[in-house]
Amino acid sequence: MERNCVACGMPMREPEDFALGDTSRDYCVHCMREDGSMQSFDEKRVGLAAFIVKTQGFDEIAALPLAEAMMRKLPAWAGHFKA
Ligand SMILES: [Zn+2]
């Protein structure tokens, strides 16, 4: 069974892809805090932007709106984009 993380869209296939290895969770190991809870909108936004800077060579100013554009498509953050 494969599910996509609600917070970043990553496909989760193995138990270790899920937060705390718990396949009943709907977010992945990259979207959890050290205590196993899901990261906040701002934590994920900053984390995603840093990932974009690292992997795509954008500067941070350019990466933040790109991170937001990615998050806009993900169910975990839908409430943050309501008008
Ligand atoms: Zn995730």
Short mmCIF file of N, CA and C and ligand atoms in Angstrom, two decimals:
data_model
loop_
_atom_site.label_atom_id
_atom_site.label_comp_id
_atom_site.label_asym_id
_atom_site.label_seq_id
_atom_site.Cartn_x
_atom_site.Cartn_y
_atom_site.Cartn_z
N MET A 1 0.85 -1.20 0.00
CA MET A 1 0.00 0.00 0.00
C MET A 1 0.88 1.24 0.00
N GLU A 2 0.52 2.20 -0.81
CA GLU A 2 1.31 3.42 -0.87
C GLU A 2 0.42 4.62 -0.62
N ARG A 3 0.90 5.53 0.20
CA ARG A 3 0.18 6.77 0.43
C ARG A 3 1.14 7.93 0.27
N ASN A 4 0.60 9.10 -0.03
CA ASN A 4 1.45 10.28 -0.10
C ASN A 4 1.33 11.08 1.18
N CYS A 5 2.45 11.57 1.65
CA CYS A 5 2.48 12.41 2.83
C CYS A 5 1.59 13.65 2.60
N VAL A 6 0.71 13.93 3.57
CA VAL A 6 -0.19 15.07 3.39
C VAL A 6 0.53 16.41 3.48
N ALA A 7 1.74 16.40 4.04
CA ALA A 7 2.44 17.65 4.29
C ALA A 7 3.53 17.97 3.26
N CYS A 8 4.02 16.95 2.52
CA CYS A 8 5.06 17.22 1.52
C CYS A 8 4.83 16.47 0.22
N GLY A 9 3.91 15.52 0.19
CA GLY A 9 3.58 14.81 -1.04
C GLY A 9 4.46 13.62 -1.34
N MET A 10 5.44 13.38 -0.48
CA MET A 10 6.33 12.25 -0.74
C MET A 10 5.57 10.93 -0.65
N PRO A 11 5.82 10.00 -1.60
CA PRO A 11 5.19 8.68 -1.49
C PRO A 11 5.77 7.93 -0.29
N MET A 12 4.90 7.32 0.50
CA MET A 12 5.35 6.55 1.65
C MET A 12 5.04 5.08 1.38
N ARG A 13 6.07 4.28 1.24
CA ARG A 13 5.92 2.87 0.86
C ARG A 13 6.27 1.93 1.98
N GLU A 14 7.34 2.25 2.70
CA GLU A 14 7.83 1.38 3.78
C GLU A 14 7.46 2.00 5.12
N PRO A 15 7.33 1.16 6.15
CA PRO A 15 7.03 1.71 7.48
C PRO A 15 8.01 2.81 7.88
N GLU A 16 9.27 2.69 7.51
CA GLU A 16 10.24 3.71 7.94
C GLU A 16 10.06 5.05 7.21
N ASP A 17 9.23 5.07 6.16
CA ASP A 17 8.91 6.34 5.52
C ASP A 17 7.91 7.16 6.35
N PHE A 18 7.14 6.46 7.20
CA PHE A 18 6.10 7.12 7.98
C PHE A 18 6.68 7.71 9.26
N ALA A 19 6.06 8.77 9.75
CA ALA A 19 6.49 9.35 11.02
C ALA A 19 6.47 8.27 12.10
N LEU A 20 7.56 8.16 12.83
CA LEU A 20 7.73 7.18 13.90
C LEU A 20 7.54 5.73 13.43
N GLY A 21 7.62 5.49 12.11
CA GLY A 21 7.43 4.14 11.59
C GLY A 21 6.01 3.65 11.76
N ASP A 22 5.08 4.57 11.99
CA ASP A 22 3.69 4.23 12.28
C ASP A 22 2.86 4.45 11.01
N THR A 23 2.46 3.34 10.38
CA THR A 23 1.79 3.44 9.08
C THR A 23 0.37 3.98 9.17
N SER A 24 -0.12 4.23 10.39
CA SER A 24 -1.44 4.85 10.51
C SER A 24 -1.34 6.37 10.42
N ARG A 25 -0.11 6.91 10.44
CA ARG A 25 0.08 8.36 10.32
C ARG A 25 -0.01 8.76 8.85
N ASP A 26 -0.44 9.99 8.63
CA ASP A 26 -0.58 10.41 7.23
C ASP A 26 0.52 11.40 6.83
N TYR A 27 1.54 11.52 7.64
CA TYR A 27 2.69 12.34 7.26
C TYR A 27 3.98 11.55 7.44
N CYS A 28 5.03 12.00 6.75
CA CYS A 28 6.24 11.19 6.65
C CYS A 28 7.28 11.59 7.69
N VAL A 29 8.34 10.84 7.70
CA VAL A 29 9.41 11.01 8.67
C VAL A 29 10.09 12.37 8.49
N HIS A 30 10.03 12.94 7.27
CA HIS A 30 10.66 14.25 7.04
C HIS A 30 9.79 15.40 7.52
N CYS A 31 8.54 15.12 7.79
CA CYS A 31 7.61 16.17 8.20
C CYS A 31 7.29 16.11 9.68
N MET A 32 8.02 15.27 10.41
CA MET A 32 7.75 15.19 11.84
C MET A 32 8.82 15.92 12.62
N ARG A 33 8.41 16.38 13.81
CA ARG A 33 9.37 16.94 14.75
C ARG A 33 10.04 15.80 15.49
N GLU A 34 11.02 16.14 16.30
CA GLU A 34 11.72 15.09 17.06
C GLU A 34 10.78 14.31 17.95
N ASP A 35 9.70 14.96 18.41
CA ASP A 35 8.77 14.26 19.29
C ASP A 35 7.72 13.46 18.52
N GLY A 36 7.78 13.48 17.18
CA GLY A 36 6.87 12.67 16.38
C GLY A 36 5.64 13.41 15.89
N SER A 37 5.38 14.62 16.41
CA SER A 37 4.23 15.39 15.93
C SER A 37 4.57 16.02 14.58
N MET A 38 3.55 16.45 13.87
CA MET A 38 3.78 17.02 12.55
C MET A 38 4.28 18.46 12.66
N GLN A 39 5.19 18.82 11.78
CA GLN A 39 5.71 20.18 11.77
C GLN A 39 4.60 21.18 11.47
N SER A 40 4.80 22.40 11.95
CA SER A 40 3.85 23.47 11.67
C SER A 40 4.04 23.97 10.23
N PHE A 41 3.08 24.77 9.80
CA PHE A 41 3.17 25.39 8.48
C PHE A 41 4.50 26.12 8.30
N ASP A 42 4.86 26.94 9.27
CA ASP A 42 6.10 27.72 9.14
C ASP A 42 7.35 26.85 9.17
N GLU A 43 7.34 25.85 10.02
CA GLU A 43 8.49 24.94 10.07
C GLU A 43 8.67 24.23 8.72
N LYS A 44 7.56 23.77 8.16
CA LYS A 44 7.64 23.06 6.88
C LYS A 44 8.05 24.00 5.75
N ARG A 45 7.51 25.22 5.80
CA ARG A 45 7.82 26.21 4.76
C ARG A 45 9.32 26.51 4.74
N VAL A 46 9.88 26.75 5.92
CA VAL A 46 11.31 27.05 6.02
C VAL A 46 12.14 25.83 5.61
N GLY A 47 11.69 24.65 6.05
CA GLY A 47 12.41 23.42 5.71
C GLY A 47 12.39 23.14 4.22
N LEU A 48 11.23 23.33 3.61
CA LEU A 48 11.11 23.12 2.16
C LEU A 48 11.96 24.13 1.39
N ALA A 49 11.93 25.38 1.83
CA ALA A 49 12.73 26.41 1.16
C ALA A 49 14.21 26.06 1.23
N ALA A 50 14.66 25.59 2.40
CA ALA A 50 16.06 25.20 2.54
C ALA A 50 16.39 24.04 1.60
N PHE A 51 15.44 23.12 1.45
CA PHE A 51 15.63 21.99 0.54
C PHE A 51 15.75 22.48 -0.91
N ILE A 52 14.91 23.45 -1.28
CA ILE A 52 14.95 24.00 -2.63
C ILE A 52 16.27 24.73 -2.88
N VAL A 53 16.73 25.48 -1.88
CA VAL A 53 18.02 26.17 -2.00
C VAL A 53 19.13 25.16 -2.26
N LYS A 54 19.10 24.07 -1.50
CA LYS A 54 20.16 23.07 -1.57
C LYS A 54 20.12 22.30 -2.89
N THR A 55 18.90 21.92 -3.32
CA THR A 55 18.81 21.02 -4.47
C THR A 55 18.70 21.76 -5.79
N GLN A 56 18.18 22.99 -5.77
CA GLN A 56 17.94 23.67 -7.05
C GLN A 56 18.72 24.96 -7.20
N GLY A 57 19.48 25.34 -6.19
CA GLY A 57 20.36 26.48 -6.32
C GLY A 57 19.69 27.85 -6.30
N PHE A 58 18.41 27.90 -5.88
CA PHE A 58 17.78 29.21 -5.72
C PHE A 58 18.29 29.86 -4.44
N ASP A 59 18.22 31.22 -4.37
CA ASP A 59 18.50 31.82 -3.07
C ASP A 59 17.24 31.77 -2.22
N GLU A 60 17.41 32.10 -0.95
CA GLU A 60 16.32 31.90 0.00
C GLU A 60 15.10 32.77 -0.33
N ILE A 61 15.35 33.96 -0.81
CA ILE A 61 14.26 34.87 -1.15
C ILE A 61 13.39 34.26 -2.25
N ALA A 62 14.02 33.62 -3.22
CA ALA A 62 13.27 33.01 -4.32
C ALA A 62 12.64 31.69 -3.89
N ALA A 63 13.28 31.02 -2.94
CA ALA A 63 12.82 29.67 -2.57
C ALA A 63 11.55 29.69 -1.73
N LEU A 64 11.35 30.71 -0.91
CA LEU A 64 10.17 30.73 -0.04
C LEU A 64 8.85 30.70 -0.81
N PRO A 65 8.68 31.56 -1.81
CA PRO A 65 7.43 31.46 -2.59
C PRO A 65 7.29 30.15 -3.34
N LEU A 66 8.40 29.55 -3.75
CA LEU A 66 8.33 28.24 -4.41
C LEU A 66 7.87 27.18 -3.41
N ALA A 67 8.37 27.27 -2.19
CA ALA A 67 7.95 26.34 -1.15
C ALA A 67 6.45 26.49 -0.90
N GLU A 68 5.99 27.73 -0.84
CA GLU A 68 4.56 27.97 -0.61
C GLU A 68 3.73 27.42 -1.76
N ALA A 69 4.23 27.56 -2.98
CA ALA A 69 3.49 27.04 -4.14
C ALA A 69 3.37 25.53 -4.07
N MET A 70 4.42 24.86 -3.57
CA MET A 70 4.35 23.41 -3.42
C MET A 70 3.34 23.04 -2.33
N MET A 71 3.37 23.79 -1.24
CA MET A 71 2.49 23.48 -0.09
C MET A 71 1.03 23.73 -0.42
N ARG A 72 0.79 24.65 -1.31
CA ARG A 72 -0.57 24.99 -1.72
C ARG A 72 -1.33 23.76 -2.26
N LYS A 73 -0.59 22.80 -2.82
CA LYS A 73 -1.22 21.62 -3.42
C LYS A 73 -1.41 20.48 -2.43
N LEU A 74 -0.95 20.67 -1.20
CA LEU A 74 -0.95 19.56 -0.25
C LEU A 74 -2.06 19.70 0.79
N PRO A 75 -2.75 18.58 1.07
CA PRO A 75 -3.93 18.64 1.94
C PRO A 75 -3.65 19.19 3.33
N ALA A 76 -2.45 18.96 3.86
CA ALA A 76 -2.18 19.38 5.24
C ALA A 76 -2.27 20.90 5.42
N TRP A 77 -2.06 21.64 4.34
CA TRP A 77 -1.93 23.10 4.46
C TRP A 77 -3.10 23.85 3.82
N ALA A 78 -4.10 23.13 3.37
CA ALA A 78 -5.20 23.79 2.64
C ALA A 78 -5.77 24.96 3.41
N GLY A 79 -5.90 24.81 4.74
CA GLY A 79 -6.49 25.85 5.55
C GLY A 79 -5.68 27.15 5.58
N HIS A 80 -4.38 27.05 5.28
CA HIS A 80 -3.54 28.25 5.31
C HIS A 80 -3.70 29.12 4.08
N PHE A 81 -4.30 28.57 3.06
CA PHE A 81 -4.40 29.31 1.78
C PHE A 81 -5.79 29.78 1.48
N LYS A 82 -6.70 29.63 2.44
CA LYS A 82 -8.06 30.15 2.22
C LYS A 82 -8.00 31.67 2.23
N ALA A 83 -8.80 32.27 1.41
CA ALA A 83 -8.77 33.73 1.28
C ALA A 83 -9.30 34.40 2.55
ZN ZN B 1 6.29 14.63 4.37
#
